Coordinates of C-alpha atoms and ligand atoms in Angstrom, one line a residue:
M247 CA -12.4 17.5 17.6
T248 CA -14.8 14.7 18.0
S249 CA -14.4 12.2 20.8
V250 CA -14.4 8.6 20.0
A251 CA -13.9 7.4 23.7
L252 CA -15.1 3.7 24.2
Q253 CA -17.4 3.9 21.3
H254 CA -18.0 0.3 20.1
H255 CA -18.0 -0.5 16.3
S256 CA -19.7 -3.9 14.8
M257 CA -18.7 -5.2 11.2
L258 CA -20.4 -4.3 8.2
I259 CA -21.8 -7.3 6.2
G260 CA -24.1 -7.1 3.7
G261 CA -25.3 -3.9 4.8
R262 CA -26.0 -4.9 8.1
D263 CA -24.1 -4.2 11.4
V264 CA -22.8 -7.4 12.6
D265 CA -21.4 -7.8 16.4
T266 CA -19.6 -10.5 18.0
E267 CA -19.6 -11.6 21.8
R268 CA -16.1 -11.1 22.0
H269 CA -14.6 -7.7 21.4
R270 CA -11.1 -6.4 20.8
E271 CA -9.6 -3.0 22.3
I272 CA -8.4 -0.6 20.3
V273 CA -5.4 1.3 21.9
D274 CA -3.9 4.6 21.0
P275 CA -0.5 4.1 20.9
S276 CA 0.5 7.5 22.1
N277 CA -0.7 7.2 25.5
G278 CA -1.8 3.4 26.1
D279 CA -5.5 4.1 26.5
T280 CA -8.2 1.9 25.1
V281 CA -10.0 4.5 22.6
A282 CA -12.9 2.0 21.1
T283 CA -13.8 -1.5 21.1
V284 CA -14.7 -3.7 17.8
A285 CA -16.3 -6.8 17.0
H286 CA -14.0 -9.7 16.9
G287 CA -14.9 -11.7 13.6
N288 CA -13.6 -14.7 12.5
A289 CA -13.3 -17.1 9.4
G290 CA -17.0 -17.6 9.4
H291 CA -17.7 -13.8 9.2
V292 CA -15.8 -13.9 6.2
D293 CA -17.8 -16.4 4.6
D294 CA -20.5 -14.4 5.3
A295 CA -19.4 -11.4 3.8
V296 CA -17.9 -13.4 0.5
A297 CA -21.6 -14.4 0.0
A298 CA -23.1 -11.1 0.5
A299 CA -20.5 -9.9 -2.0
R300 CA -21.0 -12.4 -4.7
A301 CA -25.0 -12.1 -4.2
T302 CA -24.6 -8.3 -4.6
F303 CA -22.2 -8.8 -7.6
E304 CA -24.6 -11.4 -9.2
S305 CA -27.6 -9.1 -8.6
G306 CA -25.8 -6.5 -10.9
V307 CA -27.0 -3.6 -8.8
W308 CA -23.2 -2.2 -9.0
R309 CA -21.4 -3.9 -11.6
H310 CA -24.1 -3.0 -14.5
R311 CA -24.2 0.6 -13.7
T312 CA -22.3 2.8 -16.3
P313 CA -18.8 3.7 -15.2
Q314 CA -20.1 7.3 -15.2
E315 CA -22.9 6.2 -12.6
R316 CA -20.2 4.3 -10.7
A317 CA -18.2 7.5 -10.6
A318 CA -21.0 9.8 -9.7
V319 CA -21.8 7.7 -6.5
M320 CA -18.0 7.5 -5.7
R321 CA -17.7 11.3 -5.8
R322 CA -20.5 11.7 -3.8
I323 CA -18.9 9.3 -1.2
V324 CA -15.7 11.4 -1.2
A325 CA -17.6 14.8 -0.8
A326 CA -19.5 13.1 2.4
A327 CA -16.1 11.6 3.9
N328 CA -14.6 15.0 3.1
D329 CA -17.3 16.6 5.5
A330 CA -16.4 13.9 8.2
A331 CA -13.0 14.5 7.5
E332 CA -12.2 15.7 11.2
E333 CA -13.7 12.5 12.7
L334 CA -12.1 10.4 10.4
V335 CA -8.5 12.0 11.4
E336 CA -9.2 11.7 14.7
L337 CA -10.2 7.8 14.1
E338 CA -7.2 7.1 12.4
L339 CA -4.6 8.4 14.7
S340 CA -6.3 7.4 17.6
A341 CA -5.5 4.0 17.0
N342 CA -2.2 4.3 14.9
G343 CA -0.1 6.9 16.7
A344 CA 0.0 9.4 13.8
T345 CA 0.6 12.8 14.3
V346 CA -2.4 15.2 13.5
R347 CA -0.1 16.9 10.7
Q348 CA 0.7 13.4 9.3
A349 CA -3.1 12.0 9.7
T350 CA -4.8 15.0 8.2
G351 CA -2.4 15.5 4.9
F352 CA -0.9 12.2 4.3
H353 CA -3.5 9.4 5.8
I354 CA -6.9 10.9 5.2
G355 CA -6.1 13.6 2.8
Y356 CA -4.4 11.5 0.6
A357 CA -6.9 8.5 0.8
L358 CA -9.9 10.5 -0.1
A359 CA -7.8 12.5 -3.2
H360 CA -6.5 8.9 -4.4
F361 CA -10.3 7.6 -3.9
S362 CA -11.5 10.7 -6.1
Y363 CA -9.0 9.8 -8.6
F364 CA -10.0 6.1 -9.3
A365 CA -13.6 7.6 -9.8
D366 CA -12.2 9.8 -12.4
L367 CA -10.1 6.9 -14.0
A368 CA -13.7 4.9 -14.5
E369 CA -14.6 7.4 -16.8
T370 CA -11.6 7.4 -18.7
Y371 CA -10.6 3.8 -18.7
A372 CA -10.7 1.7 -21.8
W373 CA -13.8 -0.7 -21.1
Q374 CA -13.8 -1.8 -24.6
R375 CA -10.9 -1.6 -27.0
P376 CA -11.7 -2.6 -30.6
A377 CA -8.7 -4.6 -32.0
P378 CA -7.5 -4.1 -36.2
I379 CA -9.8 -5.8 -38.4
T380 CA -6.9 -8.4 -39.9
S381 CA -6.9 -8.6 -43.5
F382 CA -5.2 -12.1 -43.8
P383 CA -6.5 -14.9 -42.9
A384 CA -9.8 -12.6 -42.8
L385 CA -10.6 -13.3 -39.2
G386 CA -13.2 -10.4 -38.5
Q387 CA -13.4 -8.0 -35.7
A388 CA -12.2 -8.4 -32.4
V389 CA -13.3 -6.2 -29.2
V390 CA -11.1 -6.6 -26.0
H391 CA -13.3 -6.2 -22.8
R392 CA -12.3 -5.3 -19.4
E393 CA -14.8 -6.6 -16.7
P394 CA -15.0 -7.0 -13.3
I395 CA -13.3 -9.9 -11.7
G396 CA -16.4 -10.5 -9.2
V397 CA -15.6 -10.5 -5.1
V398 CA -12.3 -8.7 -4.4
G399 CA -10.7 -9.4 -1.0
A400 CA -8.6 -6.6 0.4
I401 CA -6.4 -7.2 3.3
A402 CA -4.7 -4.1 4.6
P403 CA -1.9 -3.5 7.5
W404 CA -2.0 -0.6 10.2
N405 CA 0.3 1.9 9.1
F406 CA -2.0 3.7 6.6
P407 CA -5.2 1.9 7.4
L408 CA -7.4 4.1 5.3
L409 CA -5.2 5.1 2.3
L410 CA -3.9 1.6 1.6
T411 CA -7.2 0.0 1.9
L412 CA -8.4 2.7 -0.5
W413 CA -5.8 2.1 -3.0
K414 CA -7.5 -1.7 -3.4
V415 CA -11.3 -0.5 -2.8
G416 CA -11.1 2.5 -5.0
P417 CA -10.2 0.6 -8.5
A418 CA -12.3 -2.5 -7.1
L419 CA -15.3 -0.4 -6.8
A420 CA -14.7 1.7 -10.1
A421 CA -14.5 -1.7 -12.0
G422 CA -17.7 -2.6 -10.7
N423 CA -16.5 -5.5 -8.3
S424 CA -17.7 -6.0 -4.9
V425 CA -15.4 -5.9 -1.8
V426 CA -14.3 -7.9 1.5
V427 CA -12.1 -5.8 3.6
K428 CA -10.1 -7.3 6.5
P429 CA -8.1 -4.3 8.0
D430 CA -5.5 -4.7 10.5
E431 CA -6.5 -6.0 14.1
H432 CA -5.3 -2.5 15.5
T433 CA -6.7 -0.1 12.9
P434 CA -10.5 -0.8 11.9
L435 CA -11.8 2.2 12.7
S436 CA -11.4 4.6 9.9
I437 CA -12.4 1.9 7.2
L438 CA -15.5 1.1 9.3
A439 CA -16.3 4.6 9.3
F440 CA -15.5 4.9 5.6
A441 CA -17.6 2.0 4.5
R442 CA -20.8 3.4 6.6
I443 CA -20.4 6.9 5.0
A444 CA -20.2 5.1 1.5
E445 CA -23.5 3.0 2.1
A446 CA -25.2 6.4 3.2
N447 CA -24.1 7.7 0.0
G448 CA -25.4 5.6 -2.6
L449 CA -23.2 2.6 -2.7
P450 CA -25.5 -0.7 -2.9
P451 CA -25.7 -2.6 0.6
G452 CA -23.2 -5.8 0.1
V453 CA -20.8 -3.8 -2.2
L454 CA -18.4 -2.9 0.4
N455 CA -18.2 -4.9 3.6
V456 CA -15.4 -4.8 6.3
V457 CA -15.0 -7.7 8.5
T458 CA -12.6 -7.3 11.6
G459 CA -10.6 -10.1 12.7
D460 CA -7.1 -11.7 12.9
G461 CA -4.8 -12.2 10.3
P462 CA -4.6 -15.9 10.6
D463 CA -8.0 -16.5 10.9
A464 CA -10.1 -14.1 9.1
G465 CA -7.4 -12.9 6.7
A466 CA -6.2 -16.6 5.5
R467 CA -9.7 -17.4 5.1
L468 CA -10.4 -14.3 3.0
A469 CA -7.0 -15.2 1.0
G470 CA -8.1 -18.6 0.2
H471 CA -11.9 -18.5 -0.3
P472 CA -12.8 -20.2 -3.1
D473 CA -15.4 -17.4 -4.1
V474 CA -12.9 -14.7 -3.9
G475 CA -11.5 -13.6 -7.3
K476 CA -8.7 -11.4 -6.5
I477 CA -6.9 -10.6 -3.5
A478 CA -5.0 -7.5 -2.7
F479 CA -2.7 -7.3 0.1
T480 CA -0.1 -4.8 1.9
G481 CA 1.7 -6.0 4.9
S482 CA 4.9 -7.8 5.6
T483 CA 6.9 -9.9 3.2
A484 CA 6.5 -12.9 5.2
V485 CA 2.5 -12.7 5.1
G486 CA 2.6 -11.8 1.5
R487 CA 4.1 -15.2 1.1
E488 CA 1.5 -17.0 2.8
I489 CA -1.3 -15.0 1.0
M490 CA 0.4 -16.2 -2.2
R491 CA 0.5 -19.6 -1.1
L492 CA -3.1 -19.7 0.3
A493 CA -4.3 -18.0 -3.1
A494 CA -2.8 -20.5 -5.1
G495 CA -5.6 -23.0 -4.3
T496 CA -8.0 -21.2 -6.7
V497 CA -5.6 -19.7 -8.8
K498 CA -6.7 -16.1 -7.8
Q499 CA -5.2 -13.2 -9.0
V500 CA -2.5 -11.4 -6.6
T501 CA -1.3 -8.0 -5.9
L502 CA 1.2 -7.5 -3.2
E503 CA 2.7 -4.4 -1.5
L504 CA 5.5 -5.9 1.0
G505 CA 8.4 -4.4 2.7
G506 CA 11.1 -2.0 2.1
K507 CA 14.9 -1.2 3.2
G508 CA 15.2 1.7 1.0
P509 CA 18.3 3.6 0.2
S510 CA 19.1 7.2 0.3
I511 CA 21.7 7.8 -2.0
V512 CA 23.9 11.1 -1.2
L513 CA 25.9 12.2 -4.2
D514 CA 28.9 14.3 -3.7
D515 CA 27.7 17.2 -5.6
A516 CA 24.6 17.4 -3.4
D517 CA 22.9 20.2 -1.7
L518 CA 23.9 19.1 1.9
D519 CA 21.2 21.2 3.8
L520 CA 18.6 19.9 1.3
A521 CA 20.0 16.2 1.5
V522 CA 20.2 16.6 5.3
D523 CA 16.8 17.3 5.8
G524 CA 15.6 15.0 2.8
V525 CA 17.4 12.0 4.3
L526 CA 15.9 12.8 7.8
Y527 CA 12.5 13.2 6.3
G528 CA 12.6 10.3 4.3
C529 CA 13.2 8.1 7.4
F530 CA 11.6 9.4 10.8
V531 CA 8.3 11.0 9.1
Y532 CA 5.6 8.6 11.3
S533 CA 8.3 7.3 13.0
G534 CA 10.1 5.2 10.1
Q535 CA 6.9 2.9 9.8
I536 CA 6.4 3.6 6.2
C537 CA 7.3 0.7 3.6
E538 CA 9.2 2.7 1.3
S539 CA 11.2 4.9 4.0
G540 CA 14.7 5.5 3.3
T541 CA 16.3 3.9 6.4
R542 CA 19.7 3.5 4.7
A543 CA 21.7 6.3 4.2
L544 CA 24.5 5.8 1.7
V545 CA 27.2 8.7 2.0
P546 CA 30.5 9.4 0.1
A547 CA 33.2 8.3 2.4
L548 CA 34.9 11.7 2.3
L549 CA 31.8 13.4 3.3
H550 CA 30.8 11.0 5.8
D551 CA 31.8 12.8 9.1
E552 CA 30.4 16.2 8.1
F553 CA 27.2 14.6 6.8
V554 CA 26.9 12.5 10.0
S555 CA 27.3 15.6 12.4
R556 CA 24.9 17.6 10.3
L557 CA 22.2 14.7 10.5
V558 CA 22.7 14.3 14.0
A559 CA 22.4 18.4 14.9
R560 CA 19.4 18.8 12.6
A561 CA 17.6 15.4 14.1
T562 CA 18.1 16.8 17.6
T563 CA 15.3 19.2 16.5
I564 CA 12.4 16.8 15.9
T565 CA 9.7 17.2 18.4
M566 CA 8.1 14.6 19.9
G567 CA 5.2 15.0 21.8
P568 CA 1.2 15.0 22.0
T569 CA -0.1 13.4 18.6
R570 CA -3.0 16.0 18.6
D571 CA -0.6 19.0 18.9
W572 CA 0.1 20.6 15.1
D573 CA 3.6 21.2 16.6
T574 CA 4.7 17.6 17.0
D575 CA 6.8 16.3 14.5
M576 CA 6.9 12.8 15.6
G577 CA 4.5 10.3 17.4
P578 CA 4.9 6.7 18.9
V579 CA 5.4 3.6 17.3
I580 CA 2.3 1.1 17.1
N581 CA 2.5 -0.9 20.0
G582 CA 4.8 -2.5 22.6
R583 CA 5.7 -5.5 20.7
Q584 CA 6.9 -3.3 18.1
Q585 CA 8.8 -0.9 20.4
S586 CA 10.7 -4.0 21.8
R587 CA 11.5 -5.3 18.3
I588 CA 12.8 -1.8 17.4
L589 CA 15.0 -1.8 20.5
D590 CA 16.2 -5.2 20.0
H591 CA 17.3 -4.6 16.8
I592 CA 19.5 -1.3 17.8
R593 CA 20.8 -3.4 20.6
A594 CA 21.9 -6.5 18.0
A595 CA 23.1 -3.6 15.7
V596 CA 25.4 -2.3 18.4
A597 CA 26.9 -5.8 19.1
E598 CA 27.7 -6.2 15.8
G599 CA 29.8 -3.1 15.8
A600 CA 27.2 -0.2 15.0
V601 CA 27.6 3.1 17.0
V602 CA 24.6 5.3 18.0
A603 CA 25.6 8.8 16.9
L604 CA 21.7 9.6 18.2
G605 CA 18.7 8.2 20.2
G606 CA 18.3 4.4 20.6
E607 CA 16.0 5.0 23.3
A608 CA 12.6 4.4 24.5
L609 CA 10.9 7.3 26.3
D610 CA 9.8 6.9 29.8
Q611 CA 6.2 7.5 29.5
P612 CA 2.9 5.7 28.8
G613 CA 2.5 4.7 25.1
F614 CA 5.3 3.3 23.1
W615 CA 7.8 5.6 22.3
V616 CA 11.2 5.3 20.4
T617 CA 13.5 8.2 20.1
P618 CA 14.8 9.2 16.4
T619 CA 18.1 6.7 16.2
I620 CA 21.0 7.4 14.0
L621 CA 23.4 4.4 13.4
T622 CA 26.9 4.7 12.4
G623 CA 29.8 1.8 12.0
V624 CA 27.3 0.0 9.7
R625 CA 28.3 -2.5 6.9
N626 CA 25.4 -3.4 4.7
A627 CA 26.0 -7.2 5.4
M628 CA 24.8 -6.4 9.1
R629 CA 21.4 -7.2 10.0
I630 CA 20.3 -3.9 10.8
A631 CA 21.0 -3.1 7.0
R632 CA 19.1 -6.0 5.4
E633 CA 16.0 -6.5 7.9
E634 CA 13.2 -4.3 7.8
V635 CA 13.1 -2.5 11.3
F636 CA 9.9 -0.6 10.8
G637 CA 10.8 2.2 13.3
P638 CA 12.5 5.7 13.5
V639 CA 16.2 4.0 12.7
L640 CA 18.7 5.5 10.2
V641 CA 22.1 3.6 9.3
V642 CA 24.5 5.5 7.7
I643 CA 27.0 3.4 5.4
P644 CA 30.1 5.3 3.7
Y645 CA 30.8 4.4 -0.1
A646 CA 34.0 5.2 -1.9
D647 CA 32.4 5.9 -5.4
E648 CA 29.0 5.4 -7.4
D649 CA 29.9 1.9 -8.6
E650 CA 29.7 1.1 -5.0
A651 CA 26.7 3.2 -4.0
A652 CA 24.5 1.6 -6.7
A653 CA 26.0 -2.0 -5.5
I654 CA 25.1 -1.1 -2.0
A655 CA 21.7 0.0 -2.8
N656 CA 20.8 -3.0 -4.6
D657 CA 22.1 -5.5 -2.4
S658 CA 18.9 -6.2 -0.9
E659 CA 16.0 -8.6 -1.0
Y660 CA 13.7 -5.7 -1.0
G661 CA 13.4 -3.3 -3.9
L662 CA 10.8 -0.6 -3.0
A663 CA 12.1 2.6 -3.2
A664 CA 15.1 4.9 -3.4
S665 CA 15.9 8.5 -3.1
I666 CA 18.9 10.4 -4.8
W667 CA 20.4 13.6 -3.7
S668 CA 22.4 15.6 -6.2
S669 CA 22.7 18.9 -7.7
D670 CA 23.1 17.2 -11.2
N671 CA 19.9 16.1 -12.4
T672 CA 21.7 14.2 -15.4
R673 CA 24.1 12.2 -13.1
A674 CA 21.0 11.5 -10.7
L675 CA 18.8 10.4 -13.8
E676 CA 21.6 8.0 -14.9
L677 CA 22.1 6.5 -11.4
A678 CA 18.4 6.0 -11.0
E679 CA 18.4 3.5 -14.2
R680 CA 21.0 1.6 -12.2
I681 CA 18.7 0.8 -9.0
A682 CA 16.6 -2.0 -8.9
C683 CA 13.7 -0.7 -7.3
G684 CA 10.1 0.5 -8.2
S685 CA 10.4 4.1 -7.5
V686 CA 13.3 6.5 -7.3
W687 CA 12.9 10.0 -6.0
I688 CA 15.7 12.8 -7.2
N689 CA 15.9 15.2 -4.5
D690 CA 12.8 14.3 -2.4
A691 CA 11.1 11.3 -0.4
H692 CA 7.7 9.7 0.0
Q693 CA 6.5 11.2 -3.1
I694 CA 3.6 9.2 -3.6
N695 CA 1.5 10.4 -6.9
C696 CA -1.7 8.5 -7.4
Q697 CA -1.2 9.0 -11.0
V698 CA 1.7 6.9 -11.5
P699 CA 2.4 3.2 -10.4
F700 CA 3.7 2.3 -7.3
G701 CA 4.9 -1.1 -5.8
G702 CA 8.1 -3.1 -5.5
Y703 CA 10.8 -5.0 -7.2
K704 CA 12.1 -8.2 -5.8
Q705 CA 10.4 -9.4 -2.4
S706 CA 8.9 -5.9 -2.1
G707 CA 5.8 -6.9 -3.9
L708 CA 4.0 -7.9 -7.1
G709 CA 2.1 -6.1 -9.5
R710 CA 1.7 -2.3 -9.1
E711 CA -1.2 0.0 -7.3
L712 CA -2.1 3.6 -8.5
G713 CA -1.5 5.1 -11.8
P714 CA -3.8 4.8 -14.8
D715 CA -3.3 0.7 -15.1
A716 CA -4.4 0.3 -11.8
L717 CA -8.0 -1.1 -13.0
D718 CA -6.0 -3.7 -15.1
A719 CA -5.4 -5.3 -11.9
Y720 CA -9.3 -5.5 -10.7
T721 CA -10.5 -6.7 -14.3
E722 CA -10.6 -9.6 -16.4
T723 CA -10.0 -9.6 -20.0
K724 CA -12.3 -11.0 -22.4
T725 CA -11.6 -10.8 -26.0
V726 CA -14.8 -11.3 -28.4
H727 CA -14.3 -12.0 -31.8
L728 CA -17.1 -11.1 -34.5
D729 CA -17.0 -12.9 -37.7
L730 CA -17.4 -9.9 -40.6
S731 CA -16.8 -12.6 -43.7
G732 CA -20.7 -13.3 -44.0
G733 CA -19.9 -17.0 -43.7
R734 CA -17.6 -17.0 -47.1
P735 CA -14.5 -18.2 -47.1
P736 CA -11.4 -18.0 -46.9
K737 CA -11.6 -19.1 -43.1
P738 CA -8.9 -20.7 -41.3
Y739 CA -10.5 -24.1 -41.4
D740 CA -11.1 -24.0 -45.0
I741 CA -7.2 -23.2 -45.2
L742 CA -6.4 -26.1 -43.1
L743 CA -9.2 -28.3 -44.9
S744 CA -7.7 -27.5 -48.2
H745 CA -4.3 -28.4 -47.2
A746 CA -5.5 -31.2 -45.6
D747 CA -7.1 -32.5 -49.3
D748 CA -3.7 -31.6 -50.8
G749 CA -2.0 -34.0 -48.4
E750 CA 0.1 -31.6 -47.5
N751 CA -1.0 -31.2 -44.0
P752 CA -2.5 -34.5 -42.6
Ligands
NAD1067 P1 1.5 -7.8 8.4 O1 2.1 -8.5 7.4 O2 1.7 -8.5 10.0 O3 -0.4 -7.5 8.6 C1 -0.8 -7.1 7.6 C2 -2.1 -7.5 7.5 O4 -2.1 -9.0 7.0 C3 -2.9 -7.4 8.6 O5 -4.3 -7.1 8.5 C4 -3.0 -8.7 9.4 O6 -4.1 -9.0 10.1 C5 -3.1 -9.8 8.1 N1 -2.6 -11.3 8.4 C6 -1.4 -11.4 9.3 N2 -1.4 -12.7 9.1 C7 -2.1 -13.2 8.0 C8 -2.1 -14.8 7.4 N3 -1.5 -15.9 8.3 N4 -3.2 -14.5 6.5 C9 -3.9 -13.2 6.2 N5 -3.5 -12.0 6.4 C10 -3.0 -12.2 7.6 O7 1.9 -6.6 8.5 P2 1.8 -5.1 9.5 O8 2.5 -5.4 10.8 O9 0.6 -5.1 9.4 O10 2.4 -4.2 8.4 C11 4.0 -3.9 8.6 C12 4.5 -4.7 7.3 O11 3.9 -4.2 6.1 C13 5.9 -4.1 6.9 O12 6.7 -5.0 6.5 C14 5.9 -3.0 5.9 O13 6.9 -2.7 5.3 C15 4.8 -3.7 5.4 N6 4.0 -2.6 4.5 C16 4.1 -2.7 3.0 C17 3.4 -1.3 2.4 C18 3.7 -1.2 1.0 O14 2.9 -0.5 0.0 N7 4.5 -2.0 0.6 C19 2.8 -0.4 2.8 C20 2.5 -0.4 4.2 C21 3.3 -1.6 4.9

């Protein structure tokens, strides 16, 4: 596997490598080692990147290519990125602590597959859609055009740095926009590498720019920049609110993918072996650092004790170890701050009456490790059931009947995803209709299918990513009306004037 030890990465602005005097260290969360340094950009670099993106957009060098030509370039980029997949995996896991299995399949595998989907979408999307010719009044022909917006800003989190960035860059490029990416401070390496691969494989310089810098400085400038037409953000709900506020100044289009507190609802007819594995997978994969994780297990009161003992027995088999070891199930959490926050959450839950059935500890070794934690004695009103912990912490909440299960599931300010575990598909489908969230998985978890929309109800987000309509969010709509009457009446103003002559319509 390629070593990235202490390699320095500059930014990519207008096709040029741009460095800064100050550098930021990138730390491997699995051992605390510094693995690389990156340029520390600021709001001024964002201004430069937006200017470069705007100039490239105006030049037409990308947007005036046909959708087929753009798709062909995007496919060349995917092929080259696939050739570099091992390096991308190492860049990703060395900065965010994913295990090699997760980073290969989920982080990089999905990222490239989904980018490829957007190339396909460019070719099938209805860029121009004729509207029916209206017969009365004779208004002629209308054609609805979808056009690129201009400069798109993409602000990404650290948990899936490349995947969640390409969910934005993919449709933005497919539509002909130019893009400025502001990656998370911890994890800029994979998108910087991807952007360089893109330029080396046919993407004109300045179409995809990457500015590495802090959120409140570089990120805020991008969200508020007057020359950015759309901002796409994934991250915490608190920052999402701030992005909306900043974008309001110039009435930008906004897409937000925010936090979650997903319920995993186990029905009394569930295959318990499947449900136990599914609930654990739903919560603990990637140490619970997935926005759509199922962090609240809702279990029939009559099955509660049996289910908890099965959960605990199975969870003890989850292996934690070196992230580059293919047998490791679970890696560290992202940093020391987050590790302390997770442990504080667990302590506060215990103070409120929760019981630790498993885990609840940090590992005494370099890096930032928290053991898989299962808490019982939790009520949905407790902080641990309401706030997003973003760590390997599962709470188990008993319910009396299905009505109560649905009520608890929906009693949350979030609404991103839920899972339902049942051997009766009809019953599970009926329950799915009652759950207020953007994705419901029946007998599965974390099913991210790029061909269907993904996003949240309530404070989990605004708009949707993925799916056939994803390009709508990266385009403007223009309706062009063409008069087909040859200038002969009746026209609306003739009708209006004749009414006015009658004195009926002053
Ligand atoms: P975060 O909100 O702290 O940071 C996300 C990004 O926003 C980073 O790039 C950061 O630099 C930037 N940022 C921070 N402050 C900013 C500001 N004032 N203006 C502009 N940009 C700013 O979130 P995080 O810690 O990176 O990610 C964890 C959170 O993200 C969790 O709450 C999680 O649920 C959520 N998340 C949601 C999804 C989803 O698809 N819904 C996916 C992943 C993560």
